[in-house]
XYZ file of C-alpha atoms in Angstrom:
656
model
C -148.386 285.844 -227.085
C -144.892 286.725 -225.826
C -144.516 286.335 -222.107
C -141.779 288.203 -220.268
C -140.797 287.346 -216.751
C -140.823 290.440 -214.604
C -140.788 288.604 -211.306
C -144.027 290.277 -210.355
C -147.652 289.259 -210.018
C -149.328 288.679 -213.367
C -152.526 287.599 -214.940
C -153.000 284.218 -216.576
C -156.515 284.829 -217.818
C -155.805 284.086 -221.467
C -159.099 284.684 -223.180
C -160.307 283.433 -226.519
C -162.584 286.246 -227.502
C -161.751 289.597 -229.123
C -160.737 292.157 -226.480
C -163.242 294.858 -225.674
C -163.003 297.724 -228.106
C -162.785 300.415 -225.430
C -160.582 303.396 -226.367
C -157.644 303.433 -223.991
C -158.208 307.011 -222.908
C -161.712 306.063 -221.779
C -160.749 302.792 -220.129
C -161.051 302.538 -216.373
C -158.018 300.211 -216.097
C -155.094 301.912 -214.344
C -151.849 302.313 -216.225
C -149.547 299.931 -214.396
C -146.434 301.468 -215.900
C -146.878 304.714 -213.960
C -144.290 305.701 -211.437
C -144.973 304.662 -207.830
C -145.600 308.156 -206.704
C -148.153 308.860 -209.383
C -149.625 305.387 -209.600
C -153.349 305.344 -210.325
C -153.626 302.627 -207.738
C -152.768 305.261 -205.123
C -154.563 308.176 -206.718
C -157.993 309.326 -205.531
C -158.224 311.568 -208.578
C -157.897 308.534 -210.768
C -160.796 306.824 -209.011
C -162.951 309.931 -209.344
C -162.205 310.203 -213.066
C -162.815 306.479 -213.441
C -166.124 306.772 -211.557
C -167.403 309.443 -213.950
C -166.682 307.247 -216.977
C -168.413 304.264 -215.413
C -171.440 306.245 -214.303
C -171.967 307.669 -217.789
C -171.536 304.300 -219.487
C -173.918 302.573 -217.095
C -176.747 304.802 -218.305
C -176.715 303.106 -221.713
C -177.154 299.443 -222.667
C -173.829 297.902 -223.741
C -173.187 296.942 -227.325
C -172.552 293.291 -228.132
C -168.912 293.823 -228.975
C -168.148 295.086 -225.492
C -167.883 293.210 -222.236
C -171.337 293.405 -220.693
C -170.202 293.159 -217.087
C -167.409 295.727 -217.359
C -169.811 298.480 -218.339
C -172.013 297.930 -215.291
C -169.284 298.229 -212.654
C -169.823 300.964 -210.096
C -167.138 302.982 -208.379
C -167.202 301.137 -205.061
C -166.848 297.668 -206.526
C -164.121 298.787 -208.934
C -162.189 300.392 -206.084
C -162.411 297.088 -204.204
C -161.076 295.304 -207.256
C -158.077 297.559 -207.829
C -157.316 297.736 -204.112
C -157.092 293.964 -204.156
C -154.791 294.082 -207.199
C -152.585 296.586 -205.366
C -152.509 294.353 -202.291
C -151.483 291.389 -204.436
C -148.689 293.418 -206.043
C -147.382 294.584 -202.653
C -147.480 291.031 -201.351
C -145.364 289.901 -204.296
C -142.842 292.713 -203.759
C -142.423 291.690 -200.123
C -141.489 288.151 -201.143
C -137.852 288.053 -202.185
C -137.304 284.308 -202.518
C -137.255 282.727 -205.942
C -140.208 280.613 -206.945
C -141.136 278.486 -209.897
C -142.535 280.333 -212.861
C -145.470 278.887 -214.718
C -144.805 279.096 -218.420
C -147.853 279.133 -220.664
C -147.558 278.789 -224.420
C -149.959 278.624 -227.283
C -149.655 275.161 -228.780
C -149.503 274.687 -232.530
C -152.569 273.319 -234.293
C -151.357 269.726 -234.386
C -150.518 269.685 -230.681
C -153.871 271.246 -229.775
C -155.836 268.726 -231.828
C -153.843 265.814 -230.431
C -154.387 267.032 -226.852
C -158.105 267.537 -227.494
C -158.564 264.052 -228.957
C -156.604 262.520 -226.089
C -158.597 264.344 -223.375
C -161.882 263.501 -225.103
C -161.061 259.781 -224.781
C -160.899 259.314 -228.556
C -157.205 258.615 -229.150
C -157.899 255.061 -230.346
C -160.061 256.419 -233.160
C -157.044 257.943 -234.874
C -154.481 255.332 -233.888
C -156.664 252.323 -234.673
C -155.253 250.513 -231.611
C -157.267 249.131 -228.718
C -157.342 251.040 -225.450
C -158.780 250.619 -221.985
C -161.801 252.709 -222.914
C -163.272 251.809 -226.303
C -163.560 255.087 -228.175
C -166.159 253.509 -230.449
C -168.434 253.096 -227.420
C -168.139 256.807 -226.626
C -168.604 257.815 -230.226
C -171.753 255.716 -230.568
C -173.461 257.790 -227.850
C -172.845 261.211 -229.428
C -175.448 263.485 -230.932
C -175.047 264.703 -234.492
C -173.780 268.070 -233.290
C -171.213 266.430 -231.013
C -170.182 263.962 -233.717
C -169.661 266.822 -236.178
C -167.267 268.457 -233.696
C -165.360 265.200 -233.246
C -165.117 264.813 -237.026
C -163.812 268.368 -237.345
C -161.060 267.802 -234.787
C -160.024 264.432 -236.159
C -160.001 265.864 -239.693
C -157.807 268.772 -238.568
C -155.500 266.383 -236.754
C -155.251 264.158 -239.826
C -154.351 267.119 -242.026
C -151.625 268.355 -239.661
C -150.134 264.874 -239.344
C -150.091 264.408 -243.111
C -148.085 267.600 -243.373
C -145.616 266.015 -240.989
C -145.838 262.797 -243.056
C -147.070 260.676 -240.156
C -149.250 257.647 -240.804
C -152.709 258.192 -239.327
C -156.102 256.626 -239.708
C -158.226 258.284 -242.390
C -161.185 260.209 -241.013
C -163.458 258.476 -243.542
C -162.737 255.153 -241.836
C -164.265 256.554 -238.664
C -167.212 258.490 -240.065
C -168.502 255.941 -242.525
C -172.095 257.157 -242.505
C -172.337 260.879 -243.081
C -171.610 263.020 -240.046
C -173.723 261.218 -237.486
C -172.927 258.343 -235.147
C -174.848 255.122 -235.735
C -178.057 254.400 -233.888
C -178.252 257.389 -231.603
C -181.105 259.824 -231.125
C -180.329 262.727 -228.801
C -182.252 262.457 -225.567
C -182.815 258.720 -225.919
C -182.046 256.958 -222.687
C -182.353 260.119 -220.640
C -184.459 259.954 -217.476
C -187.518 261.444 -219.097
C -187.153 259.589 -222.394
C -189.508 256.877 -221.121
C -192.305 259.410 -221.208
C -190.954 261.682 -223.960
C -189.357 259.391 -226.537
C -192.220 259.857 -228.978
C -191.566 263.606 -229.037
C -187.970 263.385 -230.200
C -187.317 264.028 -233.876
C -184.749 265.811 -236.018
C -185.633 268.859 -238.024
C -182.016 269.590 -238.948
C -178.694 268.004 -238.061
C -178.015 268.645 -234.417
C -181.358 270.267 -233.570
C -184.387 268.806 -231.825
C -188.044 269.658 -232.242
C -188.751 268.449 -228.723
C -186.411 270.917 -227.055
C -187.606 274.002 -228.918
C -189.977 275.047 -226.169
C -187.368 274.440 -223.480
C -184.749 276.528 -225.235
C -186.664 279.744 -225.863
C -184.398 282.359 -224.398
C -186.113 285.211 -222.642
C -184.649 288.186 -220.836
C -183.350 287.392 -217.379
C -186.142 287.872 -214.864
C -185.414 287.572 -211.135
C -189.114 287.197 -210.297
C -189.913 284.204 -212.510
C -187.824 281.080 -211.850
C -186.690 279.343 -215.030
C -186.192 275.598 -215.378
C -182.827 274.120 -216.293
C -183.461 271.191 -218.626
C -180.810 268.494 -218.117
C -182.463 265.942 -220.438
C -180.970 267.136 -223.728
C -177.370 268.248 -224.462
C -177.030 272.020 -224.335
C -175.458 272.154 -227.794
C -178.679 270.757 -229.285
C -180.776 273.662 -228.036
C -178.682 276.738 -228.736
C -178.352 278.860 -231.838
C -175.667 281.409 -232.582
C -178.143 284.269 -232.504
C -179.125 283.331 -228.920
C -175.935 284.767 -227.422
C -176.194 288.077 -229.263
C -179.053 289.485 -227.203
C -177.977 292.509 -225.174
C -177.705 291.809 -221.456
C -176.929 294.434 -218.849
C -175.225 293.025 -215.788
C -176.180 294.947 -212.662
C -174.417 295.210 -209.348
C -177.618 294.464 -207.423
C -177.454 290.742 -206.597
C -181.254 290.535 -206.385
C -181.446 291.057 -210.152
C -179.784 287.697 -210.813
C -182.286 285.273 -212.348
C -183.632 282.284 -210.442
C -183.187 278.808 -211.871
C -184.769 275.500 -210.928
C -183.637 272.023 -211.923
C -186.283 270.016 -213.728
C -186.584 266.875 -211.637
C -186.744 263.460 -213.244
C -187.832 260.126 -211.839
C -184.251 258.839 -211.782
C -183.355 261.546 -209.250
C -180.598 264.144 -209.100
C -176.956 263.122 -209.153
C -174.265 265.210 -207.475
C -170.660 264.945 -208.672
C -169.575 263.011 -205.569
C -172.343 260.445 -206.100
C -170.605 258.776 -209.061
C -167.603 256.462 -209.119
C -164.243 257.803 -210.322
C -164.407 255.670 -213.469
C -167.792 257.089 -214.407
C -166.607 260.635 -213.659
C -163.711 260.015 -216.028
C -166.245 259.294 -218.772
C -168.183 262.419 -217.754
C -164.970 264.352 -218.456
C -164.754 262.929 -221.988
C -168.352 263.848 -222.724
C -168.022 267.303 -221.155
C -165.084 268.288 -223.363
C -166.886 267.217 -226.527
C -170.102 268.927 -225.441
C -168.326 272.136 -224.353
C -166.562 272.357 -227.723
C -169.843 271.779 -229.571
C -171.599 274.322 -227.344
C -169.033 277.060 -227.911
C -169.054 276.284 -231.630
C -172.850 276.673 -231.698
C -172.470 280.070 -229.993
C -169.812 281.139 -232.473
C -167.052 281.294 -229.836
C -163.678 279.752 -230.533
C -162.542 277.524 -227.677
C -158.793 278.057 -227.412
C -156.641 276.166 -224.968
C -153.260 276.971 -223.462
C -150.431 274.530 -223.108
C -148.560 274.462 -219.827
C -144.826 274.004 -220.020
C -144.154 272.397 -216.663
C -141.227 273.740 -214.704
C -139.716 272.534 -211.482
C -142.083 273.217 -208.583
C -142.078 272.519 -204.878
C -143.299 269.052 -203.934
C -143.494 269.638 -200.194
C -144.669 272.453 -197.980
C -147.957 274.378 -198.019
C -147.784 277.400 -200.313
C -146.757 277.222 -203.957
C -147.232 273.437 -204.061
C -149.411 271.724 -206.711
C -152.771 270.474 -205.427
C -151.953 266.872 -206.336
C -148.709 266.946 -204.351
C -150.435 268.622 -201.394
C -153.170 266.001 -201.301
C -150.658 263.177 -201.601
C -148.851 264.519 -198.529
C -152.109 265.196 -196.670
C -153.445 261.692 -197.274
C -150.496 260.274 -195.370
C -151.743 262.239 -192.364
C -155.489 261.935 -193.033
C -156.446 259.212 -195.560
C -159.230 260.153 -197.943
C -158.498 263.898 -197.916
C -159.977 265.598 -200.997
C -159.239 269.223 -200.109
C -155.792 270.363 -198.844
C -155.735 270.361 -195.044
C -154.200 273.841 -194.804
C -156.950 275.208 -197.063
C -159.673 273.578 -194.953
C -158.084 274.889 -191.746
C -157.939 278.464 -193.069
C -161.595 278.256 -194.113
C -162.521 276.823 -190.715
C -160.641 279.604 -188.901
C -162.475 282.257 -190.925
C -165.847 280.617 -190.344
C -165.243 280.523 -186.601
C -164.060 284.091 -186.141
C -164.552 286.181 -189.266
C -167.911 285.615 -190.940
C -169.538 288.525 -189.129
C -166.515 290.830 -189.239
C -167.108 293.932 -191.325
C -164.965 293.965 -194.467
C -163.783 290.358 -194.142
C -161.780 289.476 -197.280
C -161.733 293.181 -198.247
C -159.621 294.587 -195.392
C -156.081 293.206 -195.712
C -154.042 291.978 -192.781
C -150.567 293.206 -191.937
C -148.181 292.186 -194.736
C -145.289 291.526 -192.335
C -147.514 289.547 -189.960
C -148.919 287.448 -192.810
C -145.388 286.741 -194.027
C -144.295 285.588 -190.565
C -147.418 283.442 -190.151
C -146.763 281.806 -193.493
C -143.197 280.903 -192.511
C -144.381 279.548 -189.172
C -147.116 277.497 -190.848
C -144.615 275.967 -193.249
C -142.501 274.839 -190.286
C -145.163 273.741 -187.794
C -148.421 272.851 -189.563
C -147.838 269.145 -190.125
C -146.344 268.802 -186.640
C -149.576 270.158 -185.103
C -147.586 272.707 -183.081
C -148.881 275.851 -184.802
C -150.850 278.187 -182.519
C -154.002 279.156 -184.420
C -155.128 281.496 -181.639
C -152.556 284.044 -182.758
C -154.078 284.280 -186.248
C -156.398 287.261 -186.730
C -159.274 286.855 -189.146
C -157.857 289.401 -191.626
C -154.537 287.564 -191.586
C -156.347 284.268 -192.200
C -158.120 285.872 -195.166
C -154.774 287.074 -196.522
C -153.269 283.607 -196.147
C -156.278 282.056 -197.879
C -156.010 284.364 -200.880
C -152.247 283.885 -200.974
C -152.686 280.107 -201.060
C -155.012 280.343 -204.077
C -152.860 282.888 -205.865
C -149.575 281.045 -205.384
C -150.710 277.673 -206.651
C -148.162 276.842 -209.366
C -151.045 275.765 -211.620
C -154.200 277.925 -211.357
C -157.225 276.549 -209.542
C -159.310 276.902 -212.720
C -156.444 275.273 -214.695
C -154.291 276.858 -217.384
C -156.085 274.885 -220.085
C -159.595 276.174 -219.315
C -158.955 279.714 -218.062
C -159.707 281.049 -221.577
C -163.079 279.300 -221.522
C -163.958 280.619 -218.042
C -163.114 284.139 -219.215
C -165.086 283.697 -222.447
C -168.229 282.861 -220.440
C -168.457 286.529 -219.499
C -169.170 287.437 -223.140
C -172.130 285.044 -223.413
C -175.664 286.156 -222.638
C -178.226 285.659 -221.216
C -177.348 284.181 -217.833
C -178.866 280.796 -218.665
C -176.335 280.260 -221.450
C -173.525 281.425 -219.168
C -174.656 278.932 -216.563
C -174.710 276.077 -219.075
C -171.153 276.884 -220.192
C -169.946 277.014 -216.571
C -171.752 273.743 -215.884
C -169.710 271.983 -218.564
C -166.475 273.590 -217.370
C -167.030 272.417 -213.784
C -167.519 268.865 -215.078
C -164.170 269.194 -216.876
C -162.044 270.329 -213.943
C -159.661 267.762 -212.412
C -161.037 266.318 -209.194
C -158.593 268.098 -206.798
C -159.312 271.465 -208.453
C -163.068 270.920 -208.458
C -163.199 269.794 -204.811
C -161.031 272.708 -203.651
C -163.086 275.195 -205.680
C -166.293 273.814 -204.140
C -164.909 274.277 -200.618
C -164.047 277.883 -201.488
C -167.454 278.615 -203.010
C -169.288 277.148 -200.012
C -167.279 279.429 -197.722
C -167.963 282.487 -199.903
C -171.664 281.668 -199.797
C -171.512 281.747 -195.986
C -169.782 285.132 -196.137
C -172.599 286.483 -198.314
C -175.218 285.014 -195.953
C -173.807 287.289 -193.230
C -173.934 290.419 -195.408
C -175.960 292.426 -192.874
C -173.088 292.280 -190.392
C -169.968 292.000 -192.553
C -171.157 294.379 -195.316
C -169.924 291.964 -197.972
C -172.464 291.438 -200.736
C -172.096 288.765 -203.386
C -170.880 291.444 -205.785
C -168.247 292.714 -203.299
C -167.003 289.203 -202.606
C -166.756 288.408 -206.317
C -164.783 291.570 -207.100
C -162.223 290.687 -204.419
C -161.923 286.982 -205.204
C -161.671 287.419 -209.007
C -158.098 288.804 -209.074
C -156.921 285.930 -206.891
C -158.511 283.303 -209.126
C -157.443 284.825 -212.431
C -154.001 286.159 -211.479
C -150.942 284.237 -210.383
C -147.289 284.890 -209.671
C -144.406 285.012 -212.049
C -145.651 286.760 -215.185
C -146.092 290.203 -216.647
C -149.360 292.038 -216.175
C -151.158 292.573 -219.465
C -153.570 295.498 -219.693
C -156.201 293.724 -221.793
C -156.001 290.683 -219.552
C -156.577 292.915 -216.524
C -159.741 294.174 -218.190
C -160.796 290.583 -218.773
C -160.221 289.740 -215.102
C -162.378 292.682 -214.053
C -165.205 291.285 -216.163
C -164.536 287.802 -214.769
C -165.860 288.983 -211.413
C -169.346 288.374 -212.754
C -168.298 284.812 -213.605
C -167.184 284.361 -209.981
C -170.557 285.684 -208.863
C -172.318 283.051 -210.987
C -170.092 280.316 -209.542
C -170.998 281.302 -205.984
C -174.695 281.902 -206.632
C -175.443 278.754 -208.626
C -172.942 276.268 -207.202
C -175.625 273.711 -206.321
C -176.757 273.590 -209.951
C -173.185 273.534 -211.268
C -172.273 270.500 -209.144
C -175.285 268.495 -210.355
C -174.444 266.042 -213.131
C -176.829 266.547 -216.087
C -179.109 263.637 -216.919
C -177.946 263.500 -220.526
C -174.356 262.894 -219.383
C -175.387 259.985 -217.166
C -177.271 258.581 -220.157
C -174.029 258.818 -222.173
C -172.157 256.964 -219.415
C -174.763 254.184 -219.274
C -174.540 253.651 -223.019
C -170.744 253.606 -222.909
C -170.770 251.043 -220.095
C -173.303 248.905 -221.940
C -171.208 248.925 -225.105
C -168.051 248.031 -223.184
C -169.904 245.360 -221.200
C -171.320 243.755 -224.344
C -167.872 243.670 -225.902
C -166.393 242.002 -222.820
C -169.249 239.505 -222.602
C -168.855 238.508 -226.232
C -165.146 237.871 -225.768
C -165.772 236.069 -222.458
C -168.538 233.861 -223.905
C -166.340 232.757 -226.792
C -163.501 231.825 -224.446
C -165.862 230.065 -222.034
C -167.570 228.008 -224.736
C -164.240 226.959 -226.167
C -162.991 225.920 -222.723
C -166.174 224.124 -221.617
C -167.138 222.528 -224.933
C -166.263 218.964 -223.758
C -168.463 219.419 -220.661
C -171.374 221.295 -222.223
C -174.797 220.030 -221.124
C -177.695 221.566 -223.112
C -180.317 220.338 -220.619
C -178.554 221.988 -217.703
C -178.277 225.299 -219.595
C -182.012 225.135 -220.388
C -182.846 224.563 -216.709
C -180.691 227.505 -215.560
C -182.372 229.838 -218.046
C -185.854 228.804 -216.878
C -184.862 229.438 -213.245
C -183.768 232.952 -214.137
C -187.104 233.559 -215.847
C -188.957 232.517 -212.658
C -187.625 235.542 -210.713
C -190.601 237.924 -210.299
C -190.280 241.109 -212.302
C -190.100 244.309 -210.298
C -188.604 242.570 -207.248
C -185.179 243.717 -206.067
C -182.954 242.398 -203.316
C -181.308 245.132 -201.258
C -178.103 244.275 -199.400
C -177.272 246.136 -196.189
C -174.010 244.721 -194.812
C -173.949 247.113 -191.830
C -177.482 246.277 -190.643
C -178.587 243.395 -188.445
C -180.840 242.302 -191.307
C -178.319 242.220 -194.119
C -180.661 241.508 -197.014
C -184.273 242.148 -197.951
C -186.421 241.439 -201.030
C -188.641 244.367 -201.958
C -191.499 244.464 -204.456
C -191.403 247.734 -206.361
C -194.398 249.703 -207.517
C -194.751 253.015 -209.349
C -194.482 255.028 -206.125
C -191.559 253.276 -204.403
C -188.716 255.703 -203.729
C -185.199 255.228 -202.415
C -186.206 256.912 -199.153
C -188.917 254.267 -198.634
C -186.384 251.434 -198.784
C -184.045 253.234 -196.367
C -186.935 253.856 -193.956
C -187.976 250.200 -194.125
C -184.482 249.000 -193.196
C -184.304 251.530 -190.370
C -187.633 250.271 -189.047
C -186.619 246.604 -189.289
C -183.320 247.240 -187.499
C -184.388 249.839 -184.931
C -184.829 247.288 -182.140
C -181.525 245.541 -182.675
C -179.423 248.740 -182.821
C -180.413 249.952 -179.349
C -178.895 253.302 -178.466
C -175.918 252.932 -180.800
C -175.832 255.795 -183.287
C -175.301 254.642 -186.852
C -173.992 256.607 -189.819
C -176.608 257.880 -192.226
C -177.308 255.263 -194.869
C -177.806 255.777 -198.610
C -179.069 253.457 -201.306
C -176.651 252.764 -204.173
C -177.049 251.205 -207.597
C -173.887 249.236 -208.345
C -172.944 247.546 -211.595
C -174.969 246.885 -214.703
C -174.651 249.972 -216.892
C -173.209 252.179 -214.135
C -170.106 251.866 -212.008
C -171.662 253.102 -208.785
C -174.207 255.827 -208.061
C -175.529 257.107 -204.760
C -179.263 257.563 -205.237
C -181.214 260.701 -204.533
C -183.812 259.821 -201.833
C -186.486 261.003 -204.311
C -185.465 258.438 -206.966
C -188.338 256.259 -208.234
C -186.876 252.769 -208.062
C -189.142 251.036 -210.582
C -188.098 253.515 -213.276
C -184.457 252.980 -212.389
C -184.992 249.216 -212.379
C -186.166 249.432 -215.998
C -183.127 251.520 -216.976
C -180.580 249.309 -215.170
C -182.122 245.873 -214.481
C -178.718 244.198 -213.944
C -177.524 246.397 -211.088
C -177.126 245.430 -207.453
C -178.800 247.451 -204.693
C -176.643 248.227 -201.669
C -177.395 250.237 -198.544
C -174.303 251.848 -196.998
C -172.906 255.158 -195.682
C -171.700 257.708 -198.198
C -167.942 257.731 -198.641
C -166.328 261.140 -198.020
């Protein structure tokens, strides 16, 4: 795709699916090349003509080849959308200063395959060298469907490198036994596998008999909640025909289906509950699973390559998230969301949640420009007067911050995948795809997106007073998430962004589900850690035996082993360094939960704490086959003890 720099606001929603086959004369997208005086963005006649087309189309179910959400848009929500686009364009025209331009290019096949293998944590498979993370450990945990995808990418990479006459490892050296990784059965090691392991069996490569009942796809029904099964990888339970059922997206938010998470005895895990090292492994698994999932749905997962240009490293607007957070952490250590972003959200929550048309009604362009300049000069000095900021101006600054990020909040690489979600149906499959994409986002992007979605949810909660439904909010936020400065507007991409509003609606509505780490991914991580741990122990034991051979005492070793065997099974020792009683041995039974242990420590230490208020404590499993995990209070500890018998149990406050 050729990209021309027009110096104006443009869309970066590069989508991987075939554009909607809507005849241009029937399309409701305004012609952006019109003269200012006759611009459809300013023309009421255009909106009326557009409304008639939409109303007629909405009477009929959409065909599969067309964007399901575009055909259900009503006149009001579309007017909101294009008004927001117009506001963005005017904001860009008012800014005369030069800014960095984000250049996005389609990488060649070899570059794409190399980037994919690298980001999936599998680079050592093709190089044959040893890395920090043993790729063999990751590969050994994959399902047959996931392994087939890995084989496909490595095979493609090998072919492209041979054309360039580079020496690479032959794919047959990696996949020595058919297409499947050794010794892995999908679902094994998942939280419910203790009870369900006998039900797991293959009926075809990459498909499970046990998940057939869980994966029956019915029409979306808002009245009957549907369970989300996190035990088995999504790619194992989806067939290409599943995404071809016709789904009509409606404006009415009450028609959105209800989903429940199937609870397991090992408890729920939120993204922030895992260590950074384990989340890094989650990223590897998510990329492989997302690729396998899209392949199963018959959707090509294309990625863009960002050609980095010189960007601002200081300031507030137009600064990369990583640079912003690095500067913010000097002022407030541990910051995960940019301070200016948090302050704008806080200002809106204090004064604007109940204001009619918040986010929709723009502030004064000149006033917003002056406030931006003043913020740049005074924010870090704490001399900026926030009382002067009106709620509409704060909303304008918030949207401007998102829009002017030099690298989009949803990332250049995965914008095509976010856009492609809109062409999947039913909603359950869309939600699964979004779930994997959220797991893939870099931590600064994911944390900032979560802060935004939580705020938008609060806006929707006040709909009775501010007249902003979930649909209205999504139509206004979508252009800001899927458009950014510095590139030419593309008509087909504008259509894609209009459809992406439904994707934004799903992100807001189901954010609690999307930020829950699936059980099958945690099972992958445990197996990877076990494989790495075994490899380290083997190397360590050999070195230790060689070093201590002159001093080896077989009787002493026998005594130490017998002492270890004398430790009662099912007894754990919980350490609580911040309590008066810093350690306690607890006998587990089938009903012992994490909340019971916390309550017992609180009871034991209540007298010694007096009136001093203590931070809320959480129980963690640390070490063994996990880096660190904050436990859900509903976690059954005996089941977890069987899954990770080598871990330590620590009671401490949650780190923010």
